[in-house]
Amino acid sequence: MMVSFFDQFASPYLLGIPLIAIALTLPWMLFPTPPSRWMNNRLIAVQTWLINRFINQLMMPLNVGGHKWALLLTSLMLFLITINMLGLLPYTFTPTTQLSLNLGLAVPLWLATVIIGMRNQPTVALGHLLPEGTPIPLIPVLIVIETISLFIRPLALGVRLTANLTAGHLLIQLIATAVFVLLPVMPTVAALTAAVLFLLTLLEVAVAMIQAYVFVLLLSLYLQENV
């Protein structure tokens, strides 16, 4: 039976039960449990330092009202990074290659920022739909364009994360297949291709972390407009 390159993105099943739930809950089991003394473990110390640096950078542009989102955004970034990194291991499934999951994360959080803006400062929130100094004939057109761009935001969040991870996984699988095909025929070319595969894997590790950071950073920017 011919196996498609896109079969790796299909949600696995066991006895008719989708295993995506296990793939989503497993990352939380890998985080170290903080002991009674926080600084007696180097891993805990490094993790705490990285989280503090991330929170300081993320919350700096926001006012005090937006600081309530610090725990949610930090947990989301750690969750996405862990899922993306685990998805690079062999014989694993990456839930964030599913557009439905990414939209399930993006739409509620984006909608929450919009609702907060409409509740706390409706004039400012609606003012984003019409730039200041717009000529009168262009007002209806710009309102429609800005409204469409507002509703496209969660779609762009989900599609960006899905497309980047899917493209990386496909490239890794294609180059790995080329290595196995070329190995008995042209070992030298296969070795060079394997070197390219190694460099691409390092790049995908960086992409996995960067895309999780970009996802959370864009959510913080949307929150900044509404608080």
Tab-separated table of C-alpha atoms in Angstrom:
chain	number	residue	atom	x	y	z
A	1	MET	CA	0.000	0.000	0.000
A	2	MET	CA	1.348	3.430	-0.934
A	3	VAL	CA	1.887	5.632	2.118
A	4	SER	CA	1.371	9.361	1.670
A	5	PHE	CA	3.742	11.922	3.179
A	6	PHE	CA	0.706	13.540	4.778
A	7	ASP	CA	-0.211	10.404	6.728
A	8	GLN	CA	2.063	11.592	9.547
A	9	PHE	CA	-0.380	14.449	10.213
A	10	ALA	CA	-3.385	12.149	10.682
A	11	SER	CA	-4.540	11.844	14.291
A	12	PRO	CA	-3.620	8.337	15.572
A	13	TYR	CA	-6.294	5.999	16.876
A	14	LEU	CA	-6.142	3.029	19.242
A	15	LEU	CA	-9.204	0.780	19.384
A	16	GLY	CA	-11.198	3.583	17.797
A	17	ILE	CA	-10.114	6.095	20.459
A	18	PRO	CA	-8.220	9.199	19.253
A	19	LEU	CA	-4.846	9.484	20.975
A	20	ILE	CA	-4.587	13.244	20.535
A	21	ALA	CA	-5.792	13.635	24.137
A	22	ILE	CA	-2.731	11.739	25.377
A	23	ALA	CA	-0.501	13.839	23.116
A	24	LEU	CA	-1.968	16.989	24.676
A	25	THR	CA	-1.725	15.882	28.314
A	26	LEU	CA	1.713	14.211	28.170
A	27	PRO	CA	3.734	17.473	28.010
A	28	TRP	CA	2.464	18.589	31.410
A	29	MET	CA	3.879	15.410	32.968
A	30	LEU	CA	7.389	16.271	31.757
A	31	PHE	CA	7.750	19.518	33.689
A	32	PRO	CA	9.743	19.107	36.923
A	33	THR	CA	7.803	19.401	40.154
A	34	PRO	CA	9.087	22.283	42.300
A	35	PRO	CA	10.562	21.018	45.574
A	36	SER	CA	10.164	22.644	48.969
A	37	ARG	CA	13.308	24.721	48.320
A	38	TRP	CA	13.190	26.282	44.850
A	39	MET	CA	16.924	26.768	44.351
A	40	ASN	CA	18.180	23.294	45.285
A	41	ASN	CA	17.661	22.031	41.745
A	42	ARG	CA	19.553	23.454	38.772
A	43	LEU	CA	16.806	22.523	36.330
A	44	ILE	CA	14.199	24.325	38.426
A	45	ALA	CA	16.480	27.357	38.737
A	46	VAL	CA	17.051	27.579	34.972
A	47	GLN	CA	13.351	27.055	34.255
A	48	THR	CA	12.356	29.767	36.730
A	49	TRP	CA	14.910	32.209	35.277
A	50	LEU	CA	13.693	31.637	31.704
A	51	ILE	CA	10.044	32.027	32.699
A	52	ASN	CA	10.778	35.253	34.572
A	53	ARG	CA	12.681	36.690	31.599
A	54	PHE	CA	9.832	35.788	29.271
A	55	ILE	CA	7.184	37.304	31.539
A	56	ASN	CA	9.148	40.536	31.948
A	57	GLN	CA	9.579	40.923	28.195
A	58	LEU	CA	5.999	39.994	27.388
A	59	MET	CA	4.316	42.133	30.048
A	60	MET	CA	6.507	45.223	29.618
A	61	PRO	CA	4.304	46.948	26.976
A	62	LEU	CA	1.075	46.140	28.870
A	63	ASN	CA	-0.479	48.120	31.671
A	64	VAL	CA	-1.396	46.673	35.046
A	65	GLY	CA	-4.719	45.315	33.770
A	66	GLY	CA	-2.960	43.172	31.195
A	67	HIS	CA	-0.659	41.598	33.781
A	68	LYS	CA	-3.502	39.295	34.786
A	69	TRP	CA	-2.801	37.369	31.571
A	70	ALA	CA	0.807	36.573	32.536
A	71	LEU	CA	0.099	33.088	33.887
A	72	LEU	CA	-2.161	32.150	30.960
A	73	LEU	CA	0.235	33.349	28.243
A	74	THR	CA	3.287	31.806	29.910
A	75	SER	CA	1.552	28.452	30.345
A	76	LEU	CA	0.405	28.570	26.719
A	77	MET	CA	3.917	29.234	25.437
A	78	LEU	CA	5.439	26.415	27.503
A	79	PHE	CA	2.680	24.091	26.337
A	80	LEU	CA	3.218	24.929	22.652
A	81	ILE	CA	7.015	24.685	22.901
A	82	THR	CA	6.815	21.275	24.569
A	83	ILE	CA	4.333	19.901	22.023
A	84	ASN	CA	6.346	21.244	19.086
A	85	MET	CA	9.611	19.833	20.433
A	86	LEU	CA	8.142	16.411	21.204
A	87	GLY	CA	6.722	16.312	17.684
A	88	LEU	CA	10.269	16.294	16.283
A	89	LEU	CA	10.990	12.917	17.893
A	90	PRO	CA	10.609	9.812	15.699
A	91	TYR	CA	7.265	7.999	15.733
A	92	THR	CA	5.478	10.829	17.488
A	93	PHE	CA	2.420	12.896	16.632
A	94	THR	CA	2.407	16.697	16.675
A	95	PRO	CA	-1.045	18.029	17.664
A	96	THR	CA	-0.136	21.578	16.595
A	97	THR	CA	-0.016	20.460	12.938
A	98	GLN	CA	-3.819	20.249	13.172
A	99	LEU	CA	-5.496	23.487	12.136
A	100	SER	CA	-8.539	22.647	14.269
A	101	LEU	CA	-6.445	22.583	17.450
A	102	ASN	CA	-4.616	25.811	16.641
A	103	LEU	CA	-7.868	27.589	15.837
A	104	GLY	CA	-9.322	26.173	19.054
A	105	LEU	CA	-6.531	27.943	20.920
A	106	ALA	CA	-6.480	31.144	18.851
A	107	VAL	CA	-10.190	31.968	18.494
A	108	PRO	CA	-11.207	31.953	22.214
A	109	LEU	CA	-8.139	33.929	23.303
A	110	TRP	CA	-8.526	36.474	20.499
A	111	LEU	CA	-12.240	36.772	21.257
A	112	ALA	CA	-11.445	37.343	24.931
A	113	THR	CA	-9.176	40.284	24.051
A	114	VAL	CA	-11.907	41.782	21.846
A	115	ILE	CA	-14.560	41.372	24.546
A	116	ILE	CA	-12.267	42.976	27.143
A	117	GLY	CA	-11.717	45.948	24.841
A	118	MET	CA	-15.423	46.365	24.101
A	119	ARG	CA	-16.274	46.161	27.794
A	120	ASN	CA	-13.539	48.388	29.254
A	121	GLN	CA	-13.028	50.974	26.504
A	122	PRO	CA	-15.597	50.570	23.713
A	123	THR	CA	-14.769	53.934	22.115
A	124	VAL	CA	-11.090	53.118	21.743
A	125	ALA	CA	-11.839	49.564	20.576
A	126	LEU	CA	-14.215	50.785	17.875
A	127	GLY	CA	-11.795	53.588	17.013
A	128	HIS	CA	-9.314	50.991	15.735
A	129	LEU	CA	-11.722	50.306	12.874
A	130	LEU	CA	-11.307	53.820	11.496
A	131	PRO	CA	-7.880	55.548	11.383
A	132	GLU	CA	-7.828	59.196	12.385
A	133	GLY	CA	-7.947	61.696	9.535
A	134	THR	CA	-9.608	59.349	7.034
A	135	PRO	CA	-11.349	61.159	4.126
A	136	ILE	CA	-15.133	60.954	4.319
A	137	PRO	CA	-15.604	59.005	1.026
A	138	LEU	CA	-13.209	56.290	2.248
A	139	ILE	CA	-14.832	55.800	5.653
A	140	PRO	CA	-17.240	52.944	4.668
A	141	VAL	CA	-14.534	51.098	2.723
A	142	LEU	CA	-11.955	51.371	5.510
A	143	ILE	CA	-14.443	50.224	8.147
A	144	VAL	CA	-15.169	47.087	6.103
A	145	ILE	CA	-11.453	46.428	5.491
A	146	GLU	CA	-10.496	46.923	9.157
A	147	THR	CA	-13.388	44.719	10.286
A	148	ILE	CA	-12.280	41.939	7.941
A	149	SER	CA	-8.674	42.271	9.114
A	150	LEU	CA	-9.876	42.064	12.724
A	151	PHE	CA	-11.731	38.798	12.124
A	152	ILE	CA	-8.831	37.345	10.112
A	153	ARG	CA	-6.467	37.630	13.083
A	154	PRO	CA	-7.340	34.289	14.764
A	155	LEU	CA	-7.285	32.542	11.392
A	156	ALA	CA	-3.820	33.960	10.705
A	157	LEU	CA	-2.623	32.793	14.132
A	158	GLY	CA	-3.776	29.239	13.548
A	159	VAL	CA	-2.680	28.992	9.915
A	160	ARG	CA	0.791	30.428	10.657
A	161	LEU	CA	1.522	27.853	13.352
A	162	THR	CA	0.071	24.976	11.321
A	163	ALA	CA	1.820	25.890	8.064
A	164	ASN	CA	5.275	26.367	9.588
A	165	LEU	CA	5.239	23.097	11.500
A	166	THR	CA	3.695	21.132	8.624
A	167	ALA	CA	6.242	22.439	6.121
A	168	GLY	CA	9.126	21.582	8.439
A	169	HIS	CA	7.914	18.040	9.050
A	170	LEU	CA	7.388	17.471	5.338
A	171	LEU	CA	10.898	18.702	4.503
A	172	ILE	CA	12.426	16.439	7.136
A	173	GLN	CA	10.520	13.424	5.831
A	174	LEU	CA	11.396	14.168	2.199
A	175	ILE	CA	15.118	14.576	2.899
A	176	ALA	CA	15.189	11.514	5.163
A	177	THR	CA	13.557	9.474	2.388
A	178	ALA	CA	16.164	10.774	-0.053
A	179	VAL	CA	18.964	9.662	2.285
A	180	PHE	CA	17.648	6.085	2.445
A	181	VAL	CA	17.137	5.966	-1.323
A	182	LEU	CA	20.601	7.354	-2.156
A	183	LEU	CA	22.542	5.379	0.457
A	184	PRO	CA	23.006	2.125	-1.554
A	185	VAL	CA	23.490	3.988	-4.854
A	186	MET	CA	25.576	7.067	-4.020
A	187	PRO	CA	26.908	6.927	-0.441
A	188	THR	CA	28.766	10.243	-0.733
A	189	VAL	CA	25.672	12.127	-1.848
A	190	ALA	CA	23.670	10.343	0.852
A	191	ALA	CA	26.178	11.528	3.494
A	192	LEU	CA	25.908	15.123	2.279
A	193	THR	CA	22.121	14.829	2.299
A	194	ALA	CA	22.252	13.469	5.849
A	195	ALA	CA	24.303	16.516	6.857
A	196	VAL	CA	21.628	18.757	5.334
A	197	LEU	CA	19.010	16.761	7.246
A	198	PHE	CA	20.889	17.349	10.504
A	199	LEU	CA	21.058	21.099	9.879
A	200	LEU	CA	17.368	21.157	8.930
A	201	THR	CA	16.508	19.362	12.169
A	202	LEU	CA	18.366	22.036	14.148
A	203	LEU	CA	16.453	24.670	12.200
A	204	GLU	CA	13.160	22.962	13.007
A	205	VAL	CA	14.038	22.971	16.708
A	206	ALA	CA	14.450	26.739	16.464
A	207	VAL	CA	11.228	27.059	14.452
A	208	ALA	CA	9.330	25.026	17.055
A	209	MET	CA	10.350	27.469	19.790
A	210	ILE	CA	10.026	30.629	17.690
A	211	GLN	CA	6.528	29.801	16.446
A	212	ALA	CA	5.289	29.192	19.986
A	213	TYR	CA	6.776	32.543	21.042
A	214	VAL	CA	5.276	34.357	18.021
A	215	PHE	CA	1.838	32.860	18.739
A	216	VAL	CA	1.872	34.172	22.314
A	217	LEU	CA	3.514	37.475	21.342
A	218	LEU	CA	0.792	38.275	18.811
A	219	LEU	CA	-1.866	37.475	21.391
A	220	SER	CA	-0.179	39.920	23.782
A	221	LEU	CA	-0.182	42.584	21.063
A	222	TYR	CA	-3.897	42.048	20.492
A	223	LEU	CA	-4.377	42.331	24.250
A	224	GLN	CA	-2.318	45.528	24.329
A	225	GLU	CA	-4.791	47.195	21.934
A	226	ASN	CA	-7.724	46.431	24.234
A	227	VAL	CA	-6.469	47.079	27.771
